Amino acid sequence: MTVNESPRVPSGLPDDPRRLLAVASGLLDGVVEHFRSNVGAPGKIDKGGHDFATQVDLELERRLGDSLLERTGIPVHGEEFGGPRLDTGTVWVLDPVDGTYNYSVGLPMAGVLLSLIHEGVPVLGLTWLPLVGQRIAATVDGPVICNGAPLPPLGPRGLADSVIALGALNIEGRGRYPGRYRIAALGELSRRVSRMRMHGSTGADLAFTAAGVLDAAVGFGDHPWDNAAGVALVRAAGGVVTDLAGRAWDINSPSVVVGAPGAQQEMLQVFLDLGDPEDFLPEPGEVFP
């Protein structure tokens, strides 16, 4: 799919996408109470890099994974237990608790993310945010449905009038998008936007962009379970989705930039104007002030 191509539900799916969306919605509704009642669950598995999973992550992935396979016959790839390849065939992609740190300390920006991927392309997306009472879902051809009601498509926005969300910032971070690169982008964006927010949940940022609550958002991570549901939602809303290099997003993309037409392109240009992220890596042995 090119950046400006209107999304379509592909042929070759094993079932009607509207039925699959209804089945998935019902299953996510079925875990809402368990999700709410276990807020504050401590970390159980240390993933390194200050990342962890709670017992709720494991329980929900097992429960939803088994139910999705039983009800739809489609295998599941989850954050915690993995699964089949995502670039071929039809696969559910599940993040049982997005915003795990938020969830573990009681911040409400946490939820369940589920998407259906067909030949590497998101076909439908669901983002359930039980702690704020938001259920956002769509097949990729739209419309986006929030708490049972269809939402209008996204209209053009200028960055100066926009509210945007940013992914995690850590000036000492290295990796593909070093901390200094992210901080430099933060500084440039702060001069050009109306408001900036940081929620600690990529799934929430993308879903709120699709719903028109935010006008654009950027995520610096490459995990499909974080990004695919929101990509489907933003495309369903008529928004624009790329990575930080301006390429159309796919299942192997290293990052995600989403937004309403106009706002997304202007925000992306801020990152492009910064140049190569590797230029922001500290010198070997350099000590941060």
PDB file of C-alpha atoms in Angstrom:
ATOM      1  CA  MET A   1       0.000   0.000   0.000  1.00  0.00           C
ATOM      2  CA  THR A   2       1.337   3.423  -0.924  1.00  0.00           C
ATOM      3  CA  VAL A   3       1.095   6.352   1.483  1.00  0.00           C
ATOM      4  CA  ASN A   4      -1.945   7.956  -0.174  1.00  0.00           C
ATOM      5  CA  GLU A   5      -3.729   4.833  -1.413  1.00  0.00           C
ATOM      6  CA  SER A   6      -7.298   4.386  -0.143  1.00  0.00           C
ATOM      7  CA  PRO A   7      -7.354   1.254   2.020  1.00  0.00           C
ATOM      8  CA  ARG A   8      -9.415  -1.733   0.902  1.00  0.00           C
ATOM      9  CA  VAL A   9     -10.232  -5.012   2.579  1.00  0.00           C
ATOM     10  CA  PRO A  10      -8.265  -7.594   0.572  1.00  0.00           C
ATOM     11  CA  SER A  11      -9.736 -10.707  -0.960  1.00  0.00           C
ATOM     12  CA  GLY A  12      -8.710 -14.103   0.307  1.00  0.00           C
ATOM     13  CA  LEU A  13      -9.664 -13.677   3.964  1.00  0.00           C
ATOM     14  CA  PRO A  14     -10.929 -16.867   5.631  1.00  0.00           C
ATOM     15  CA  ASP A  15     -14.150 -15.145   6.768  1.00  0.00           C
ATOM     16  CA  ASP A  16     -16.158 -11.944   6.367  1.00  0.00           C
ATOM     17  CA  PRO A  17     -14.162  -9.122   8.012  1.00  0.00           C
ATOM     18  CA  ARG A  18     -17.270  -7.597   9.618  1.00  0.00           C
ATOM     19  CA  ARG A  19     -18.043 -10.886  11.319  1.00  0.00           C
ATOM     20  CA  LEU A  20     -14.440 -11.232  12.434  1.00  0.00           C
ATOM     21  CA  LEU A  21     -14.584  -7.707  13.867  1.00  0.00           C
ATOM     22  CA  ALA A  22     -17.793  -8.528  15.742  1.00  0.00           C
ATOM     23  CA  VAL A  23     -16.328 -11.760  17.146  1.00  0.00           C
ATOM     24  CA  ALA A  24     -13.139 -10.009  18.229  1.00  0.00           C
ATOM     25  CA  SER A  25     -15.102  -7.147  19.813  1.00  0.00           C
ATOM     26  CA  GLY A  26     -17.146  -9.588  21.857  1.00  0.00           C
ATOM     27  CA  LEU A  27     -14.055 -11.390  23.082  1.00  0.00           C
ATOM     28  CA  LEU A  28     -12.379  -8.141  24.128  1.00  0.00           C
ATOM     29  CA  ASP A  29     -15.565  -7.087  25.925  1.00  0.00           C
ATOM     30  CA  GLY A  30     -15.295 -10.348  27.831  1.00  0.00           C
ATOM     31  CA  VAL A  31     -11.936  -9.462  29.403  1.00  0.00           C
ATOM     32  CA  VAL A  32     -12.740  -5.862  30.382  1.00  0.00           C
ATOM     33  CA  GLU A  33     -13.716  -6.677  33.947  1.00  0.00           C
ATOM     34  CA  HIS A  34     -10.610  -8.798  34.512  1.00  0.00           C
ATOM     35  CA  PHE A  35      -8.489  -5.985  33.101  1.00  0.00           C
ATOM     36  CA  ARG A  36     -10.087  -3.388  35.365  1.00  0.00           C
ATOM     37  CA  SER A  37     -10.013  -5.461  38.514  1.00  0.00           C
ATOM     38  CA  ASN A  38      -6.260  -6.143  38.302  1.00  0.00           C
ATOM     39  CA  VAL A  39      -4.937  -2.610  37.857  1.00  0.00           C
ATOM     40  CA  GLY A  40      -1.688  -2.303  39.781  1.00  0.00           C
ATOM     41  CA  ALA A  41      -0.515  -5.833  38.959  1.00  0.00           C
ATOM     42  CA  PRO A  42       3.242  -5.971  39.577  1.00  0.00           C
ATOM     43  CA  GLY A  43       5.817  -7.091  37.028  1.00  0.00           C
ATOM     44  CA  LYS A  44       6.232 -10.857  36.777  1.00  0.00           C
ATOM     45  CA  ILE A  45       8.675 -11.306  33.885  1.00  0.00           C
ATOM     46  CA  ASP A  46      11.648  -8.975  33.411  1.00  0.00           C
ATOM     47  CA  LYS A  47      12.267  -8.430  29.689  1.00  0.00           C
ATOM     48  CA  GLY A  48      15.301  -6.188  30.212  1.00  0.00           C
ATOM     49  CA  GLY A  49      15.656  -2.522  29.405  1.00  0.00           C
ATOM     50  CA  HIS A  50      13.145  -1.614  32.141  1.00  0.00           C
ATOM     51  CA  ASP A  51      10.467  -3.592  30.264  1.00  0.00           C
ATOM     52  CA  PHE A  52       8.366  -6.257  31.943  1.00  0.00           C
ATOM     53  CA  ALA A  53       5.155  -8.256  31.743  1.00  0.00           C
ATOM     54  CA  THR A  54       2.582  -8.732  34.485  1.00  0.00           C
ATOM     55  CA  GLN A  55       0.602 -11.859  35.300  1.00  0.00           C
ATOM     56  CA  VAL A  56      -2.361 -10.169  33.612  1.00  0.00           C
ATOM     57  CA  ASP A  57      -0.411  -9.933  30.328  1.00  0.00           C
ATOM     58  CA  LEU A  58       0.123 -13.684  30.410  1.00  0.00           C
ATOM     59  CA  GLU A  59      -3.435 -14.548  31.474  1.00  0.00           C
ATOM     60  CA  LEU A  60      -5.113 -12.362  28.892  1.00  0.00           C
ATOM     61  CA  GLU A  61      -2.888 -13.499  26.051  1.00  0.00           C
ATOM     62  CA  ARG A  62      -3.635 -17.143  26.800  1.00  0.00           C
ATOM     63  CA  ARG A  63      -7.362 -16.513  27.224  1.00  0.00           C
ATOM     64  CA  LEU A  64      -7.828 -14.323  24.156  1.00  0.00           C
ATOM     65  CA  GLY A  65      -5.455 -16.364  22.014  1.00  0.00           C
ATOM     66  CA  ASP A  66      -7.315 -19.602  22.734  1.00  0.00           C
ATOM     67  CA  SER A  67     -10.709 -17.970  22.180  1.00  0.00           C
ATOM     68  CA  LEU A  68      -9.729 -16.295  18.915  1.00  0.00           C
ATOM     69  CA  LEU A  69      -8.361 -19.524  17.486  1.00  0.00           C
ATOM     70  CA  GLU A  70     -11.428 -21.466  18.607  1.00  0.00           C
ATOM     71  CA  ARG A  71     -13.963 -18.932  17.292  1.00  0.00           C
ATOM     72  CA  THR A  72     -12.265 -17.935  14.030  1.00  0.00           C
ATOM     73  CA  GLY A  73      -9.782 -20.689  13.175  1.00  0.00           C
ATOM     74  CA  ILE A  74      -7.108 -17.989  12.697  1.00  0.00           C
ATOM     75  CA  PRO A  75      -3.826 -18.356  14.620  1.00  0.00           C
ATOM     76  CA  VAL A  76      -2.607 -15.687  17.024  1.00  0.00           C
ATOM     77  CA  HIS A  77       0.771 -13.986  17.402  1.00  0.00           C
ATOM     78  CA  GLY A  78       1.016 -12.401  20.848  1.00  0.00           C
ATOM     79  CA  GLU A  79       3.571 -10.133  22.458  1.00  0.00           C
ATOM     80  CA  GLU A  80       4.327 -12.557  25.265  1.00  0.00           C
ATOM     81  CA  PHE A  81       4.194 -15.990  23.612  1.00  0.00           C
ATOM     82  CA  GLY A  82       4.872 -15.209  19.958  1.00  0.00           C
ATOM     83  CA  GLY A  83       3.230 -17.120  17.121  1.00  0.00           C
ATOM     84  CA  PRO A  84       3.331 -17.553  13.347  1.00  0.00           C
ATOM     85  CA  ARG A  85       5.033 -15.215  10.911  1.00  0.00           C
ATOM     86  CA  LEU A  86       3.227 -11.961  10.198  1.00  0.00           C
ATOM     87  CA  ASP A  87       4.318 -11.341   6.616  1.00  0.00           C
ATOM     88  CA  THR A  88       2.350 -14.214   5.108  1.00  0.00           C
ATOM     89  CA  GLY A  89      -1.099 -15.707   5.575  1.00  0.00           C
ATOM     90  CA  THR A  90      -3.746 -14.414   7.971  1.00  0.00           C
ATOM     91  CA  VAL A  91      -2.829 -13.886  11.641  1.00  0.00           C
ATOM     92  CA  TRP A  92      -4.272 -12.146  14.671  1.00  0.00           C
ATOM     93  CA  VAL A  93      -1.733  -9.891  16.426  1.00  0.00           C
ATOM     94  CA  LEU A  94      -2.364  -9.321  20.121  1.00  0.00           C
ATOM     95  CA  ASP A  95      -0.923  -7.051  22.794  1.00  0.00           C
ATOM     96  CA  PRO A  96      -2.782  -8.085  25.959  1.00  0.00           C
ATOM     97  CA  VAL A  97      -1.669  -5.024  27.966  1.00  0.00           C
ATOM     98  CA  ASP A  98      -0.299  -2.070  26.054  1.00  0.00           C
ATOM     99  CA  GLY A  99       1.137   0.526  28.418  1.00  0.00           C
ATOM    100  CA  THR A 100       2.174  -2.116  30.935  1.00  0.00           C
ATOM    101  CA  TYR A 101       4.039   0.314  33.164  1.00  0.00           C
ATOM    102  CA  ASN A 102       1.018   2.611  33.280  1.00  0.00           C
ATOM    103  CA  TYR A 103      -1.173  -0.360  34.150  1.00  0.00           C
ATOM    104  CA  SER A 104       1.140  -1.563  36.898  1.00  0.00           C
ATOM    105  CA  VAL A 105       1.090   1.799  38.693  1.00  0.00           C
ATOM    106  CA  GLY A 106      -2.553   2.678  38.071  1.00  0.00           C
ATOM    107  CA  LEU A 107      -2.281   5.211  35.247  1.00  0.00           C
ATOM    108  CA  PRO A 108      -5.339   4.807  33.007  1.00  0.00           C
ATOM    109  CA  MET A 109      -3.602   4.947  29.609  1.00  0.00           C
ATOM    110  CA  ALA A 110      -3.381   1.188  29.122  1.00  0.00           C
ATOM    111  CA  GLY A 111      -5.403  -1.217  27.040  1.00  0.00           C
ATOM    112  CA  VAL A 112      -5.734  -4.298  24.868  1.00  0.00           C
ATOM    113  CA  LEU A 113      -4.663  -4.094  21.221  1.00  0.00           C
ATOM    114  CA  LEU A 114      -5.775  -6.579  18.582  1.00  0.00           C
ATOM    115  CA  SER A 115      -5.380  -6.537  14.823  1.00  0.00           C
ATOM    116  CA  LEU A 116      -5.897  -8.921  11.952  1.00  0.00           C
ATOM    117  CA  ILE A 117      -2.996  -9.104   9.510  1.00  0.00           C
ATOM    118  CA  HIS A 118      -3.380 -10.552   6.003  1.00  0.00           C
ATOM    119  CA  GLU A 119      -0.211 -11.012   3.934  1.00  0.00           C
ATOM    120  CA  GLY A 120       1.546  -8.519   6.176  1.00  0.00           C
ATOM    121  CA  VAL A 121      -1.141  -5.806   5.921  1.00  0.00           C
ATOM    122  CA  PRO A 122      -3.472  -4.777   8.788  1.00  0.00           C
ATOM    123  CA  VAL A 123      -7.078  -5.525   7.803  1.00  0.00           C
ATOM    124  CA  LEU A 124      -8.848  -4.543  10.994  1.00  0.00           C
ATOM    125  CA  GLY A 125      -7.888  -3.045  14.333  1.00  0.00           C
ATOM    126  CA  LEU A 126      -9.332  -2.932  17.827  1.00  0.00           C
ATOM    127  CA  THR A 127      -8.105  -0.836  20.738  1.00  0.00           C
ATOM    128  CA  TRP A 128      -9.901  -1.336  24.038  1.00  0.00           C
ATOM    129  CA  LEU A 129      -9.029   1.150  26.818  1.00  0.00           C
ATOM    130  CA  PRO A 130     -11.094  -0.167  29.722  1.00  0.00           C
ATOM    131  CA  LEU A 131      -9.836   2.307  32.328  1.00  0.00           C
ATOM    132  CA  VAL A 132     -11.186   5.274  30.350  1.00  0.00           C
ATOM    133  CA  GLY A 133     -14.202   3.515  28.833  1.00  0.00           C
ATOM    134  CA  GLN A 134     -13.098   3.670  25.191  1.00  0.00           C
ATOM    135  CA  ARG A 135     -13.661   0.897  22.625  1.00  0.00           C
ATOM    136  CA  ILE A 136     -12.324   1.864  19.182  1.00  0.00           C
ATOM    137  CA  ALA A 137     -12.537  -0.545  16.240  1.00  0.00           C
ATOM    138  CA  ALA A 138     -12.636  -0.628  12.447  1.00  0.00           C
ATOM    139  CA  THR A 139     -12.095  -2.627   9.332  1.00  0.00           C
ATOM    140  CA  VAL A 140      -9.509  -0.833   7.257  1.00  0.00           C
ATOM    141  CA  ASP A 141     -12.090   0.523   4.791  1.00  0.00           C
ATOM    142  CA  GLY A 142     -13.860   2.347   7.648  1.00  0.00           C
ATOM    143  CA  PRO A 143     -15.614   3.874   9.337  1.00  0.00           C
ATOM    144  CA  VAL A 144     -13.980   3.937  12.757  1.00  0.00           C
ATOM    145  CA  ILE A 145     -16.440   2.899  15.470  1.00  0.00           C
ATOM    146  CA  CYS A 146     -16.065   4.314  18.990  1.00  0.00           C
ATOM    147  CA  ASN A 147     -18.271   2.807  21.698  1.00  0.00           C
ATOM    148  CA  GLY A 148     -20.692   1.613  19.030  1.00  0.00           C
ATOM    149  CA  ALA A 149     -21.018   4.893  17.121  1.00  0.00           C
ATOM    150  CA  PRO A 150     -19.352   5.671  13.765  1.00  0.00           C
ATOM    151  CA  LEU A 151     -16.921   8.589  13.711  1.00  0.00           C
ATOM    152  CA  PRO A 152     -16.440  11.079  10.870  1.00  0.00           C
ATOM    153  CA  PRO A 153     -13.306  10.731   8.758  1.00  0.00           C
ATOM    154  CA  LEU A 154     -10.299  12.862   9.567  1.00  0.00           C
ATOM    155  CA  GLY A 155     -10.166  16.205   7.819  1.00  0.00           C
ATOM    156  CA  PRO A 156      -7.072  18.226   6.887  1.00  0.00           C
ATOM    157  CA  ARG A 157      -5.238  19.861   9.790  1.00  0.00           C
ATOM    158  CA  GLY A 158      -2.288  22.206  10.058  1.00  0.00           C
ATOM    159  CA  LEU A 159       0.417  21.388  12.562  1.00  0.00           C
ATOM    160  CA  ALA A 160       0.114  24.800  14.207  1.00  0.00           C
ATOM    161  CA  ASP A 161      -3.457  23.946  15.242  1.00  0.00           C
ATOM    162  CA  SER A 162      -2.720  20.344  16.199  1.00  0.00           C
ATOM    163  CA  VAL A 163      -2.403  18.308  19.360  1.00  0.00           C
ATOM    164  CA  ILE A 164       0.211  15.581  18.911  1.00  0.00           C
ATOM    165  CA  ALA A 165       1.533  12.670  20.950  1.00  0.00           C
ATOM    166  CA  LEU A 166       5.125  11.489  21.242  1.00  0.00           C
ATOM    167  CA  GLY A 167       6.621   8.145  22.147  1.00  0.00           C
ATOM    168  CA  ALA A 168       9.134   7.575  24.919  1.00  0.00           C
ATOM    169  CA  LEU A 169      12.040  10.008  25.404  1.00  0.00           C
ATOM    170  CA  ASN A 170      15.314   9.238  27.136  1.00  0.00           C
ATOM    171  CA  ILE A 171      18.281  11.455  26.300  1.00  0.00           C
ATOM    172  CA  GLU A 172      20.720   8.613  27.041  1.00  0.00           C
ATOM    173  CA  GLY A 173      18.913   6.245  24.678  1.00  0.00           C
ATOM    174  CA  ARG A 174      20.917   4.894  21.760  1.00  0.00           C
ATOM    175  CA  GLY A 175      19.328   2.389  19.390  1.00  0.00           C
ATOM    176  CA  ARG A 176      17.821   3.209  15.999  1.00  0.00           C
ATOM    177  CA  TYR A 177      16.403   6.563  17.130  1.00  0.00           C
ATOM    178  CA  PRO A 178      18.821   7.901  19.754  1.00  0.00           C
ATOM    179  CA  GLY A 179      17.616   9.971  22.667  1.00  0.00           C
ATOM    180  CA  ARG A 180      19.261  13.118  21.346  1.00  0.00           C
ATOM    181  CA  TYR A 181      17.413  12.706  18.035  1.00  0.00           C
ATOM    182  CA  ARG A 182      14.095  12.437  19.861  1.00  0.00           C
ATOM    183  CA  ILE A 183      14.876  15.414  22.087  1.00  0.00           C
ATOM    184  CA  ALA A 184      15.869  17.485  19.051  1.00  0.00           C
ATOM    185  CA  ALA A 185      12.551  16.605  17.412  1.00  0.00           C
ATOM    186  CA  LEU A 186      10.720  17.508  20.610  1.00  0.00           C
ATOM    187  CA  GLY A 187      12.317  20.942  20.560  1.00  0.00           C
ATOM    188  CA  GLU A 188      11.435  21.581  16.931  1.00  0.00           C
ATOM    189  CA  LEU A 189       7.881  20.331  17.321  1.00  0.00           C
ATOM    190  CA  SER A 190       7.341  22.413  20.450  1.00  0.00           C
ATOM    191  CA  ARG A 191       7.775  25.527  18.301  1.00  0.00           C
ATOM    192  CA  ARG A 192       5.222  24.440  15.726  1.00  0.00           C
ATOM    193  CA  VAL A 193       2.299  22.684  17.409  1.00  0.00           C
ATOM    194  CA  SER A 194      -0.544  23.792  19.620  1.00  0.00           C
ATOM    195  CA  ARG A 195      -0.037  21.088  22.284  1.00  0.00           C
ATOM    196  CA  MET A 196       2.111  18.003  22.878  1.00  0.00           C
ATOM    197  CA  ARG A 197       1.272  14.986  25.010  1.00  0.00           C
ATOM    198  CA  MET A 198       3.086  11.834  26.149  1.00  0.00           C
ATOM    199  CA  HIS A 199       0.835   9.002  27.320  1.00  0.00           C
ATOM    200  CA  GLY A 200       3.133   5.991  27.591  1.00  0.00           C
ATOM    201  CA  SER A 201       0.920   3.878  25.306  1.00  0.00           C
ATOM    202  CA  THR A 202       1.502   3.766  21.565  1.00  0.00           C
ATOM    203  CA  GLY A 203      -1.797   1.968  21.109  1.00  0.00           C
ATOM    204  CA  ALA A 204      -3.722   4.751  22.825  1.00  0.00           C
ATOM    205  CA  ASP A 205      -1.881   7.438  20.833  1.00  0.00           C
ATOM    206  CA  LEU A 206      -2.713   5.816  17.496  1.00  0.00           C
ATOM    207  CA  ALA A 207      -6.319   5.072  18.422  1.00  0.00           C
ATOM    208  CA  PHE A 208      -6.940   8.598  19.672  1.00  0.00           C
ATOM    209  CA  THR A 209      -5.484   9.912  16.412  1.00  0.00           C
ATOM    210  CA  ALA A 210      -7.913   7.763  14.449  1.00  0.00           C
ATOM    211  CA  ALA A 211     -10.744   9.058  16.636  1.00  0.00           C
ATOM    212  CA  GLY A 212      -9.764  12.685  16.027  1.00  0.00           C
ATOM    213  CA  VAL A 213      -8.867  13.335  19.672  1.00  0.00           C
ATOM    214  CA  LEU A 214      -5.227  13.784  18.637  1.00  0.00           C
ATOM    215  CA  ASP A 215      -4.169  15.130  15.273  1.00  0.00           C
ATOM    216  CA  ALA A 216      -0.909  13.204  14.889  1.00  0.00           C
ATOM    217  CA  ALA A 217       1.345  10.823  16.802  1.00  0.00           C
ATOM    218  CA  VAL A 218       4.752   9.217  16.490  1.00  0.00           C
ATOM    219  CA  GLY A 219       5.983   5.912  17.878  1.00  0.00           C
ATOM    220  CA  PHE A 220       9.690   5.079  17.876  1.00  0.00           C
ATOM    221  CA  GLY A 221       9.233   1.312  18.210  1.00  0.00           C
ATOM    222  CA  ASP A 222       8.920  -1.450  15.626  1.00  0.00           C
ATOM    223  CA  HIS A 223       6.743  -3.998  17.454  1.00  0.00           C
ATOM    224  CA  PRO A 224       3.772  -5.017  15.276  1.00  0.00           C
ATOM    225  CA  TRP A 225       1.621  -5.701  18.344  1.00  0.00           C
ATOM    226  CA  ASP A 226       2.056  -2.058  19.378  1.00  0.00           C
ATOM    227  CA  ASN A 227       1.451  -0.527  15.956  1.00  0.00           C
ATOM    228  CA  ALA A 228      -0.707  -2.703  13.696  1.00  0.00           C
ATOM    229  CA  ALA A 229      -4.091  -2.106  15.349  1.00  0.00           C
ATOM    230  CA  GLY A 230      -3.607   1.647  15.338  1.00  0.00           C
ATOM    231  CA  VAL A 231      -2.362   1.630  11.746  1.00  0.00           C
ATOM    232  CA  ALA A 232      -5.592  -0.071  10.665  1.00  0.00           C
ATOM    233  CA  LEU A 233      -7.656   2.444  12.652  1.00  0.00           C
ATOM    234  CA  VAL A 234      -5.883   5.520  11.267  1.00  0.00           C
ATOM    235  CA  ARG A 235      -6.135   4.226   7.706  1.00  0.00           C
ATOM    236  CA  ALA A 236      -9.830   3.501   8.271  1.00  0.00           C
ATOM    237  CA  ALA A 237     -10.265   7.111   9.422  1.00  0.00           C
ATOM    238  CA  GLY A 238      -8.681   8.484   6.261  1.00  0.00           C
ATOM    239  CA  GLY A 239      -5.412   9.420   7.955  1.00  0.00           C
ATOM    240  CA  VAL A 240      -1.844   9.056   6.715  1.00  0.00           C
ATOM    241  CA  VAL A 241       0.591   6.421   8.005  1.00  0.00           C
ATOM    242  CA  THR A 242       4.344   6.229   7.340  1.00  0.00           C
ATOM    243  CA  ASP A 243       7.541   5.439   9.160  1.00  0.00           C
ATOM    244  CA  LEU A 244      10.038   8.131  10.192  1.00  0.00           C
ATOM    245  CA  ALA A 245      11.752   7.934   6.801  1.00  0.00           C
ATOM    246  CA  GLY A 246       8.482   8.729   5.042  1.00  0.00           C
ATOM    247  CA  ARG A 247       7.921   5.235   3.665  1.00  0.00           C
ATOM    248  CA  ALA A 248       4.446   3.701   3.728  1.00  0.00           C
ATOM    249  CA  TRP A 249       4.129   1.645   6.927  1.00  0.00           C
ATOM    250  CA  ASP A 250       4.328  -2.137   6.675  1.00  0.00           C
ATOM    251  CA  ILE A 251       4.656  -4.953   9.175  1.00  0.00           C
ATOM    252  CA  ASN A 252       8.459  -4.637   9.205  1.00  0.00           C
ATOM    253  CA  SER A 253       8.599  -0.849   9.618  1.00  0.00           C
ATOM    254  CA  PRO A 254      10.966   0.413  12.336  1.00  0.00           C
ATOM    255  CA  SER A 255       8.650   3.237  13.496  1.00  0.00           C
ATOM    256  CA  VAL A 256       5.250   4.780  12.884  1.00  0.00           C
ATOM    257  CA  VAL A 257       4.028   8.325  12.200  1.00  0.00           C
ATOM    258  CA  VAL A 258       0.268   8.804  11.904  1.00  0.00           C
ATOM    259  CA  GLY A 259      -2.040  11.736  11.583  1.00  0.00           C
ATOM    260  CA  ALA A 260      -4.714  13.675   9.810  1.00  0.00           C
ATOM    261  CA  PRO A 261      -3.827  14.827   6.286  1.00  0.00           C
ATOM    262  CA  GLY A 262      -1.571  17.839   6.535  1.00  0.00           C
ATOM    263  CA  ALA A 263      -0.632  17.425  10.193  1.00  0.00           C
ATOM    264  CA  GLN A 264       1.044  14.072   9.568  1.00  0.00           C
ATOM    265  CA  GLN A 265       3.101  15.366   6.640  1.00  0.00           C
ATOM    266  CA  GLU A 266       4.180  18.486   8.509  1.00  0.00           C
ATOM    267  CA  MET A 267       5.226  16.500  11.574  1.00  0.00           C
ATOM    268  CA  LEU A 268       7.067  13.964   9.434  1.00  0.00           C
ATOM    269  CA  GLN A 269       8.961  16.783   7.732  1.00  0.00           C
ATOM    270  CA  VAL A 270      10.304  17.925  11.098  1.00  0.00           C
ATOM    271  CA  PHE A 271      11.939  14.525  11.531  1.00  0.00           C
ATOM    272  CA  LEU A 272      13.175  14.405   7.936  1.00  0.00           C
ATOM    273  CA  ASP A 273      14.777  17.826   8.327  1.00  0.00           C
ATOM    274  CA  LEU A 274      16.809  16.551  11.278  1.00  0.00           C
ATOM    275  CA  GLY A 275      18.670  14.182   8.971  1.00  0.00           C
ATOM    276  CA  ASP A 276      20.063  10.759   9.771  1.00  0.00           C
ATOM    277  CA  PRO A 277      19.188   9.627  13.319  1.00  0.00           C
ATOM    278  CA  GLU A 278      22.627   7.996  13.580  1.00  0.00           C
ATOM    279  CA  ASP A 279      24.191  11.458  13.487  1.00  0.00           C
ATOM    280  CA  PHE A 280      22.755  11.981  16.986  1.00  0.00           C
ATOM    281  CA  LEU A 281      24.523   9.008  18.533  1.00  0.00           C
ATOM    282  CA  PRO A 282      27.027  10.000  21.235  1.00  0.00           C
ATOM    283  CA  GLU A 283      30.701   9.405  20.636  1.00  0.00           C
ATOM    284  CA  PRO A 284      32.149   6.216  22.162  1.00  0.00           C
ATOM    285  CA  GLY A 285      32.870   6.810  25.807  1.00  0.00           C
ATOM    286  CA  GLU A 286      31.023  10.143  25.856  1.00  0.00           C
ATOM    287  CA  VAL A 287      29.499  10.910  29.247  1.00  0.00           C
ATOM    288  CA  PHE A 288      26.091  12.538  29.341  1.00  0.00           C
ATOM    289  CA  PRO A 289      25.941  15.795  31.289  1.00  0.00           C
TER     290      PRO A 289
END
